[in-house]
Coordinates of C-alpha atoms in Angstrom, one line a residue:
Chain A
M1 CA 83.8 54.2 113.9
S2 CA 81.0 51.7 114.0
A3 CA 77.8 53.2 113.0
R4 CA 75.2 53.2 115.7
R5 CA 71.8 52.5 114.3
D6 CA 69.1 55.1 115.0
P7 CA 66.9 53.4 117.6
A8 CA 63.8 55.2 116.4
G9 CA 64.1 53.3 113.2
G10 CA 63.3 56.3 111.0
G11 CA 65.4 57.2 108.0
G12 CA 67.7 54.1 108.2
T13 CA 71.1 54.2 106.7
M14 CA 71.4 57.8 105.4
K15 CA 71.4 59.2 108.9
N16 CA 74.2 57.1 110.4
C17 CA 77.1 59.5 110.0
E18 CA 75.1 62.6 110.8
Y19 CA 73.7 60.9 113.9
R20 CA 77.1 60.5 115.3
Q21 CA 78.1 64.1 114.4
I22 CA 75.1 65.6 116.1
E23 CA 75.7 63.8 119.5
P24 CA 78.6 65.9 120.8
Q25 CA 76.5 69.0 120.4
G26 CA 74.2 67.7 123.1
L27 CA 71.0 67.5 121.2
G28 CA 70.5 64.0 122.4
T29 CA 68.6 61.1 120.9
P30 CA 65.0 61.8 119.6
N31 CA 63.7 58.9 121.7
A32 CA 65.2 59.7 125.0
A33 CA 64.5 63.5 125.1
P34 CA 61.5 64.0 127.3
P35 CA 60.8 67.7 126.7
P36 CA 62.7 68.6 123.5
P37 CA 61.7 72.2 122.6
A38 CA 60.4 71.7 119.0
G39 CA 59.5 68.0 119.4
A40 CA 57.2 68.5 122.4
N41 CA 54.1 67.7 120.4
D42 CA 55.8 64.7 118.9
A43 CA 56.6 63.0 122.2
D44 CA 53.1 63.9 123.5
T45 CA 51.5 62.4 120.4
R46 CA 53.4 59.2 120.9
A47 CA 52.5 59.1 124.6
K48 CA 48.9 60.3 124.2
R49 CA 47.0 58.8 121.3
R50 CA 44.1 60.8 119.8
R51 CA 40.6 59.5 120.3
K52 CA 38.2 59.1 117.4
W53 CA 35.8 61.9 118.6
E54 CA 38.5 64.4 117.8
V55 CA 38.4 63.6 114.1
F56 CA 34.7 63.0 113.9
P57 CA 33.4 64.4 110.5
G58 CA 29.9 65.3 111.6
K59 CA 28.8 68.6 113.2
N60 CA 28.7 67.5 116.8
R61 CA 30.3 68.7 119.8
F62 CA 31.9 66.4 122.4
Y63 CA 32.6 67.0 126.1
C64 CA 34.1 64.9 128.9
D65 CA 36.7 63.4 126.5
G66 CA 34.0 62.0 124.2
R67 CA 31.5 60.7 126.8
I68 CA 28.9 63.4 126.1
M69 CA 27.8 64.6 122.7
V70 CA 25.4 67.2 121.5
A71 CA 24.6 68.8 118.1
R72 CA 26.5 71.8 117.0
Q73 CA 23.5 74.1 117.6
S74 CA 22.3 73.1 121.1
G75 CA 21.0 76.6 121.6
V76 CA 17.6 75.9 123.1
L77 CA 18.6 73.1 125.5
P78 CA 19.6 75.6 128.2
L79 CA 16.3 77.3 127.8
T80 CA 14.4 74.0 128.2
L81 CA 16.4 73.1 131.2
G82 CA 16.1 76.5 132.7
L83 CA 12.3 76.7 132.2
I84 CA 11.8 73.3 133.8
V85 CA 14.2 73.9 136.7
L86 CA 12.8 77.4 137.4
T87 CA 9.2 76.5 137.2
S88 CA 9.8 73.5 139.5
C89 CA 11.8 75.5 142.0
L90 CA 9.1 78.1 142.2
F91 CA 6.6 75.4 142.7
F92 CA 8.6 73.8 145.5
V93 CA 9.3 77.1 147.2
F94 CA 5.9 78.7 147.1
D95 CA 3.3 76.0 146.8
C96 CA 4.6 73.0 148.5
P97 CA 4.6 74.4 152.1
F98 CA 1.0 75.4 151.8
L99 CA -0.1 72.2 150.2
V100 CA 1.8 70.0 152.7
E101 CA -0.1 71.8 155.4
H102 CA -3.5 71.8 153.8
V103 CA -3.7 68.8 151.5
T104 CA -1.1 66.0 151.9
S105 CA 2.6 65.7 152.4
C106 CA 3.0 63.4 149.4
I107 CA 2.9 66.4 147.1
P108 CA 6.6 67.3 147.2
A109 CA 7.5 63.7 147.1
I110 CA 5.6 63.1 143.9
G111 CA 6.7 66.4 142.5
G112 CA 10.3 65.6 143.3
A113 CA 10.2 62.2 141.7
L114 CA 8.6 63.5 138.6
F115 CA 11.1 66.4 138.4
A116 CA 14.1 64.0 138.8
F117 CA 12.7 61.7 136.1
V118 CA 12.2 64.5 133.7
I119 CA 15.7 65.9 134.1
I120 CA 17.4 62.5 133.8
S121 CA 15.4 61.6 130.7
L122 CA 16.2 65.0 129.1
L123 CA 19.9 64.6 129.8
Q124 CA 19.9 61.1 128.5
T125 CA 18.2 62.2 125.3
S126 CA 20.5 65.2 124.7
F127 CA 23.8 63.6 125.5
R128 CA 23.4 60.2 123.9
D129 CA 24.4 59.1 120.5
P130 CA 21.0 59.0 118.6
G131 CA 22.2 56.2 116.4
I132 CA 24.7 57.9 114.1
L133 CA 26.1 55.7 111.3
P134 CA 29.8 56.2 110.7
R135 CA 30.7 57.2 107.2
A136 CA 31.9 54.6 104.8
T137 CA 35.6 53.9 104.6
A138 CA 37.3 54.8 101.3
D139 CA 37.5 51.1 100.4
E140 CA 33.8 50.6 101.0
A141 CA 32.9 53.7 99.1
A142 CA 35.0 52.6 96.1
Y143 CA 33.4 49.1 96.2
T144 CA 29.9 50.6 96.2
E145 CA 30.8 53.0 93.3
K146 CA 32.0 50.0 91.4
Q147 CA 28.7 48.1 92.0
I148 CA 26.7 51.1 90.9
D149 CA 28.8 51.5 87.7
D150 CA 28.7 47.8 86.9
S151 CA 24.9 47.8 87.1
A152 CA 24.5 50.9 84.9
S153 CA 23.4 50.4 81.3
S154 CA 25.5 51.8 78.5
S155 CA 23.2 54.8 78.1
Y156 CA 24.3 58.3 78.6
R157 CA 22.2 58.7 81.7
P158 CA 24.0 58.5 85.0
P159 CA 23.1 55.4 86.9
P160 CA 20.3 55.9 89.5
R161 CA 21.5 56.1 93.0
T162 CA 18.7 54.1 94.6
L163 CA 18.5 50.4 95.6
E164 CA 15.3 48.6 95.9
V165 CA 14.9 46.0 98.6
I166 CA 11.9 44.0 99.6
I167 CA 11.0 44.1 103.2
N168 CA 8.2 41.9 104.4
Q169 CA 6.7 41.8 100.8
Q170 CA 6.9 45.6 100.6
V171 CA 9.2 47.4 98.1
V172 CA 11.4 49.9 99.8
K173 CA 13.8 52.3 98.0
L174 CA 17.1 52.9 99.7
K175 CA 18.8 56.2 98.8
Y176 CA 22.5 56.8 98.3
C177 CA 23.9 59.3 100.7
F178 CA 26.5 61.5 99.0
T179 CA 28.0 62.8 102.2
C180 CA 28.4 59.5 103.9
K181 CA 29.1 57.6 100.6
M182 CA 26.8 54.7 101.3
F183 CA 23.3 53.4 100.6
R184 CA 21.3 54.4 103.6
P185 CA 19.7 51.4 105.5
P186 CA 15.9 51.5 105.8
R187 CA 14.5 54.1 108.1
T188 CA 17.8 56.0 108.1
S189 CA 17.9 59.6 107.2
H190 CA 20.6 62.2 106.9
C191 CA 20.2 65.1 109.3
S192 CA 21.5 68.3 107.7
L193 CA 21.9 70.1 111.0
C194 CA 24.2 67.5 112.4
D195 CA 25.6 66.3 109.1
N196 CA 25.2 62.6 110.0
C197 CA 23.1 59.7 108.9
V198 CA 21.0 58.6 111.8
E199 CA 19.3 55.2 112.1
R200 CA 15.6 55.2 112.6
F201 CA 15.6 59.0 112.3
D202 CA 12.7 60.5 114.0
H203 CA 13.4 64.2 113.9
H204 CA 16.0 66.8 115.0
C205 CA 14.6 68.3 118.2
P206 CA 15.9 71.8 119.0
W207 CA 14.5 71.7 122.5
V208 CA 16.6 68.8 123.3
G209 CA 19.6 69.9 121.2
N210 CA 20.1 66.6 119.5
C211 CA 18.6 64.3 116.8
V212 CA 16.1 61.7 118.0
G213 CA 16.8 58.4 116.5
K214 CA 17.0 54.7 117.3
R215 CA 19.2 54.9 120.4
N216 CA 17.5 57.7 122.2
Y217 CA 13.9 57.5 121.2
R218 CA 12.8 55.8 124.3
F219 CA 14.4 58.5 126.5
F220 CA 12.8 61.2 124.4
Y221 CA 9.4 59.5 124.8
A222 CA 10.0 59.1 128.6
F223 CA 10.9 62.7 128.7
I224 CA 7.8 64.1 127.0
V225 CA 5.4 61.8 128.8
S226 CA 6.9 62.5 132.2
L227 CA 7.1 66.2 131.4
S228 CA 3.4 66.2 130.5
F229 CA 2.7 64.6 133.9
L230 CA 4.9 67.1 135.6
T231 CA 3.3 70.2 134.0
A232 CA -0.2 68.8 134.6
F233 CA 0.8 68.1 138.2
I234 CA 2.2 71.6 138.8
F235 CA -0.7 73.2 137.1
G236 CA -3.2 71.3 139.3
C237 CA -1.3 72.0 142.5
V238 CA -0.9 75.7 141.8
T239 CA -4.5 76.0 140.9
T240 CA -5.5 74.2 144.1
H241 CA -3.2 76.4 146.1
L242 CA -4.5 79.7 144.7
T243 CA -8.1 78.5 145.1
L244 CA -7.6 77.4 148.7
R245 CA -5.9 80.6 149.8
S246 CA -8.2 82.9 151.7
Q247 CA -6.6 86.3 150.8
G248 CA -6.5 87.4 147.2
G249 CA -3.4 89.6 147.3
K250 CA -1.9 91.5 144.5
G251 CA 1.7 92.5 144.1
L252 CA 5.0 91.0 143.1
I253 CA 4.9 87.9 145.4
T254 CA 1.5 86.8 144.1
A255 CA 2.7 87.4 140.5
V256 CA 5.8 85.2 141.1
Q257 CA 3.7 82.5 142.7
E258 CA 1.3 82.5 139.8
S259 CA 4.1 82.3 137.2
P260 CA 4.4 78.5 137.3
L261 CA 0.7 78.4 136.6
I262 CA 1.1 80.6 133.5
V263 CA 4.1 78.7 132.2
C264 CA 2.3 75.4 132.8
F265 CA -0.9 76.5 131.3
F266 CA 0.7 77.4 128.0
S267 CA 3.0 74.4 127.8
V268 CA 0.7 71.7 129.0
W269 CA -1.4 71.6 125.9
S270 CA 1.5 71.5 123.5
I271 CA 3.3 68.9 125.5
L272 CA 0.2 66.8 126.0
G273 CA -0.4 67.0 122.3
L274 CA 3.2 66.0 121.5
S275 CA 2.9 63.0 123.9
G276 CA -0.3 61.9 122.3
F277 CA 1.2 62.1 118.8
H278 CA 4.3 60.1 119.8
T279 CA 2.1 57.5 121.6
Y280 CA 0.3 57.1 118.3
L281 CA 3.7 56.7 116.5
V282 CA 5.0 54.2 119.0
A283 CA 1.8 52.1 118.8
S284 CA 2.0 52.0 115.0
N285 CA 5.8 51.7 114.9
L286 CA 6.3 54.8 112.7
T287 CA 8.7 57.6 112.9
T288 CA 7.9 61.3 112.7
N289 CA 9.9 61.5 109.4
E290 CA 7.8 58.7 107.8
D291 CA 4.5 60.2 109.1
I292 CA 5.3 63.6 107.7
K293 CA 6.4 62.2 104.3
G294 CA 3.4 59.8 104.2
S295 CA 5.7 57.0 103.2
W296 CA 3.2 54.2 104.2
S297 CA -0.2 55.9 104.0
G298 CA -0.4 55.9 100.2
N299 CA 0.1 59.6 99.9
S300 CA 3.2 59.2 97.8
G301 CA 1.1 57.8 95.0
V302 CA 1.9 54.2 95.3
Q303 CA -1.1 52.1 96.2
N304 CA -1.2 49.3 98.7
T305 CA 1.6 50.5 100.9
V306 CA 1.6 49.3 104.4
N307 CA 4.2 49.8 107.1
P308 CA 6.5 46.8 106.7
Y309 CA 8.0 47.3 110.2
S310 CA 4.8 47.2 112.1
Y311 CA 3.8 44.0 113.9
N312 CA 0.1 44.9 113.5
N313 CA -0.3 44.7 117.2
I314 CA -0.2 47.7 119.5
F315 CA 1.5 45.9 122.4
A316 CA 4.1 44.3 120.1
N317 CA 4.9 47.6 118.5
C318 CA 5.3 49.3 121.9
C319 CA 7.6 46.6 123.1
A320 CA 9.6 46.7 119.9
V321 CA 10.1 50.5 120.1
L322 CA 10.4 51.0 123.8
C323 CA 11.7 47.7 125.3
A324 CA 13.9 46.4 122.5
P325 CA 17.6 45.9 123.5
L326 CA 19.5 49.1 123.3
P327 CA 22.0 48.9 120.4
P328 CA 25.5 50.1 121.1
S329 CA 26.9 53.3 119.7
L330 CA 28.5 52.7 116.3
I331 CA 30.8 55.6 116.2
D332 CA 33.1 54.5 119.0
R333 CA 33.9 58.0 120.0
R334 CA 36.3 57.1 122.8
G335 CA 38.2 54.6 120.8
F336 CA 41.8 55.4 119.8
L337 CA 42.9 56.3 116.3
P338 CA 45.2 53.8 114.7
T339 CA 48.8 54.6 115.4
Q340 CA 49.9 54.9 111.8
E341 CA 49.8 58.6 112.2
S342 CA 52.7 59.0 114.7
P343 CA 55.7 57.7 112.7
P344 CA 55.2 60.1 109.8
A345 CA 54.9 63.0 112.3
A346 CA 58.2 62.0 113.8
Q347 CA 60.1 62.0 110.6
P348 CA 60.3 65.8 109.9
Q349 CA 61.4 66.5 113.5
V350 CA 64.2 64.0 113.2
E351 CA 65.4 65.5 109.9
L352 CA 65.6 69.1 111.2
P353 CA 68.5 68.7 113.6
V354 CA 70.4 66.8 110.9
F355 CA 70.3 69.8 108.6
V356 CA 71.3 72.1 111.4
G357 CA 74.2 69.7 112.2
K358 CA 75.4 69.5 108.7
S359 CA 75.5 73.3 108.2
D360 CA 77.4 73.7 111.4
L361 CA 79.8 71.0 110.3
T362 CA 80.5 72.6 107.0
V363 CA 81.2 75.9 108.9
V364 CA 83.6 74.1 111.1
Chain B
M1 CA 43.2 24.5 97.2
A2 CA 47.0 24.5 97.4
T3 CA 47.6 27.9 99.0
E4 CA 50.5 28.7 101.1
F5 CA 49.8 28.7 104.8
H6 CA 49.5 32.1 106.4
N7 CA 49.0 32.8 110.0
L8 CA 47.2 35.8 111.6
Q9 CA 50.3 37.6 112.8
E10 CA 51.9 37.4 109.4
L11 CA 48.7 38.7 107.6
R12 CA 48.5 41.6 109.9
H13 CA 52.1 42.7 109.6
S14 CA 53.7 41.7 106.4
A15 CA 51.3 40.2 103.8
S16 CA 50.2 42.7 101.1
L17 CA 46.5 43.4 100.6
A18 CA 45.1 42.5 97.3
T19 CA 41.5 43.5 97.5
K20 CA 38.6 43.8 100.0
V21 CA 35.2 42.2 99.6
F22 CA 32.2 43.7 101.4
I23 CA 29.3 41.5 102.4
Q24 CA 26.2 43.6 102.5
R25 CA 23.2 43.6 104.8
D26 CA 20.1 41.6 104.1
Y27 CA 17.0 43.8 104.7
T28 CA 14.3 41.3 103.7
E29 CA 13.2 40.9 107.3
G30 CA 13.3 44.5 108.2
T31 CA 15.9 46.5 110.1
V32 CA 17.3 43.5 112.1
C33 CA 21.0 43.0 111.6
K34 CA 21.4 40.2 109.1
F35 CA 24.0 39.7 106.4
Q36 CA 23.6 38.2 102.9
T37 CA 24.8 34.7 102.6
K38 CA 25.4 35.0 98.9
F39 CA 28.9 33.8 98.1
P40 CA 31.0 36.6 96.5
A41 CA 32.8 35.7 93.3
E42 CA 36.1 37.2 94.5
L43 CA 36.4 34.5 97.1
D44 CA 35.7 31.6 94.7
S45 CA 39.2 30.4 94.6
R46 CA 40.1 31.1 98.2
I47 CA 37.6 29.4 100.4
E48 CA 35.0 26.8 100.4
R49 CA 31.4 28.0 100.0
S50 CA 30.1 26.0 102.9
L51 CA 32.6 27.4 105.4
F52 CA 31.8 31.0 104.3
E53 CA 28.1 30.4 104.6
D54 CA 28.5 28.8 108.0
T55 CA 30.4 31.8 109.3
V56 CA 27.8 34.3 108.0
K57 CA 24.9 32.2 109.3
T58 CA 26.4 31.9 112.7
L59 CA 27.0 35.7 112.8
N60 CA 23.4 36.2 111.8
N61 CA 22.2 34.0 114.6
Y62 CA 24.3 35.9 117.1
Y63 CA 22.8 39.2 116.0
A64 CA 19.3 37.8 116.1
E65 CA 20.0 36.7 119.7
A66 CA 21.2 40.2 120.6
E67 CA 18.2 41.9 119.1
K68 CA 15.6 39.4 120.2
I69 CA 12.5 41.1 121.7
G70 CA 11.3 38.6 124.3
G71 CA 10.8 38.2 128.0
Q72 CA 14.3 39.2 129.0
S73 CA 14.5 42.4 126.9
Y74 CA 11.1 43.4 128.2
L75 CA 12.2 43.0 131.8
E76 CA 15.4 44.9 131.1
G77 CA 13.4 47.7 129.5
C78 CA 11.0 48.0 132.4
L79 CA 13.7 47.9 135.0
A80 CA 15.6 50.6 133.1
C81 CA 12.6 52.8 132.9
A82 CA 11.9 52.3 136.6
T83 CA 15.4 53.4 137.5
A84 CA 15.1 56.4 135.1
Y85 CA 17.6 54.7 132.8
V86 CA 20.4 55.3 135.1
I87 CA 21.0 51.5 135.2
F88 CA 22.4 51.7 131.6
L89 CA 25.4 53.5 133.0
C90 CA 26.2 50.8 135.4
M91 CA 25.1 47.6 133.8
E92 CA 26.3 45.9 130.6
T93 CA 23.4 45.4 128.3
R94 CA 22.6 42.0 126.7
Y95 CA 23.5 43.4 123.3
E96 CA 27.0 44.3 124.5
K97 CA 27.5 40.9 126.0
V98 CA 26.5 39.3 122.7
L99 CA 28.8 41.6 120.8
K100 CA 31.7 40.4 122.9
K101 CA 30.8 36.8 122.0
I102 CA 30.7 37.9 118.4
S103 CA 34.2 39.4 118.4
K104 CA 35.6 36.3 120.1
Y105 CA 33.9 34.1 117.4
I106 CA 35.4 36.3 114.6
Q107 CA 38.8 36.1 116.1
E108 CA 38.6 32.3 116.4
Q109 CA 37.3 32.0 112.8
N110 CA 40.1 34.2 111.6
E111 CA 42.8 32.1 113.4
K112 CA 41.4 28.7 112.4
I113 CA 39.9 29.1 109.0
Y114 CA 40.4 32.5 107.3
A115 CA 44.0 33.4 108.0
P116 CA 45.4 30.1 106.7
R117 CA 43.7 30.9 103.4
G118 CA 45.0 34.5 103.3
L119 CA 41.7 36.1 104.3
L120 CA 40.8 38.3 107.2
I121 CA 37.3 39.2 108.5
T122 CA 36.8 42.6 110.1
D123 CA 34.2 42.7 112.9
P124 CA 31.1 44.5 111.4
I125 CA 30.9 46.7 114.5
E126 CA 34.0 48.5 113.2
R127 CA 32.2 49.3 110.0
G128 CA 29.0 50.6 111.5
M129 CA 27.3 47.1 111.3
R130 CA 26.7 47.7 107.6
V131 CA 29.1 45.3 106.0
I132 CA 31.3 42.4 106.8
E133 CA 34.7 43.4 105.3
I134 CA 36.8 40.5 104.2
S135 CA 40.4 41.5 103.3
V136 CA 41.9 39.3 100.7
F137 CA 45.7 39.1 100.9
E138 CA 48.0 38.2 98.1
D139 CA 48.4 34.6 97.8
R140 CA 52.1 33.7 97.7
G141 CA 51.2 30.7 95.6
S142 CA 50.7 30.6 91.9
S143 CA 47.4 32.4 91.9
G144 CA 49.1 35.8 92.7
S145 CA 48.6 37.1 89.1
S146 CA 44.8 37.1 89.3
S147 CA 44.8 39.5 92.2
G148 CA 47.5 41.7 90.6
S149 CA 45.1 44.0 88.7
S150 CA 42.7 44.4 91.6
S151 CA 45.6 45.4 93.8
T152 CA 46.4 48.4 91.6
S153 CA 42.7 49.5 91.8
S154 CA 42.6 49.2 95.6
S155 CA 45.8 51.1 96.1
S156 CA 44.6 54.0 93.9
G157 CA 41.4 54.0 95.9
R158 CA 43.2 54.8 99.1

């Protein structure tokens, strides 16, 4: 009549007698039952731990087990991809043969290289973590609250939720983020579409379907610069083709052949403009967010504001923005959650058979 | 400082947490990763000021090395651009290499210096590179009463 200890370790002494009574009914030990009917999720949870992306609080979507992430509304990204791929395909199918014959055979090579570069940069921009800051843990949030409360005066006004820091002799105000429960580092902004704080937040780009921030700005810049080259290239080639062709020709085939021209004509100006604007931002080490708000141009009413992050040298700024070491992703989306969650989940399942056994026993 | 000797295993499994101290970032030089070396009052009785400052200064130096914009980072950036950034999928960046060095350093500091004093440093990368979290465990010596009140506040905060 020696009590066998429950090997799962849950429950302890109170289950000893019931544990022995259950056994003859063939329910088996909770540990050793590979596919128990009700406890299937349980065994699986213990065998397969959840990854952190599954409990991510922001509005992002994850694919490939957390390797790829996009914003919740990635609606226009397929359109962007589709437009680029379609236009380039029409170019390769209709214009390249003619141009290879009449001009040079480098044309499809250059076009192909540009096209590959554009697609790869676009995918890198869309699928990478833009520099999301993980939300503060409960302990950290409580500590910050305590610091705010301690520094408040005894007046009835609530304490201000800004922190002033001096960066390179310039006063910068750090705001408190109520969603992420932390003071935002400089140049960080909270994206309402993705519900995340993003470091060096530039803007949320619907064409790319993701925020553009510290970790993917260089890919975004490479994308728009290479796209402007690609659209200008296709525009030039198609114009050359249509000019060099002897017969005019009307009809569906000509219209289809001219469509890359029309698409490129309308998009080349806006994309060139955007590339030029971002080249200016890179050279002065600004973000779109700061430029629009006029943080450093004195528009906010404070005099003598200069950009404290700029190196005052175009080359140094370009290096800092485009060639700086790529920081790692801070959200660790493929990491495993701590295993504290599995034992509590196991407890209710172990108790259920006990109650069933007891009622049967009383019947017997 | 006549504290009981703890070791890292014991801290992780059985010692009870008294409070947590968060060392904040120092933004005076911009957005580079740098932590404040100001000695927090909560650690006054637990560790020598010089040891703490050495740890934070060494961490700051590591982060500065990781984020340094110089010849090597420029080369890495140009090479990455030339390969359409595909190289980032295959190669470990310099930043990642330095991060591994940092976590080894933190592990070593925990084993040698902090755990014997009932403290535990959490790698900043696990807290979004925003804070260095130092967990203060209850001292089994006579100074347990001072951390008693803060333990109730930390447990209600969970």
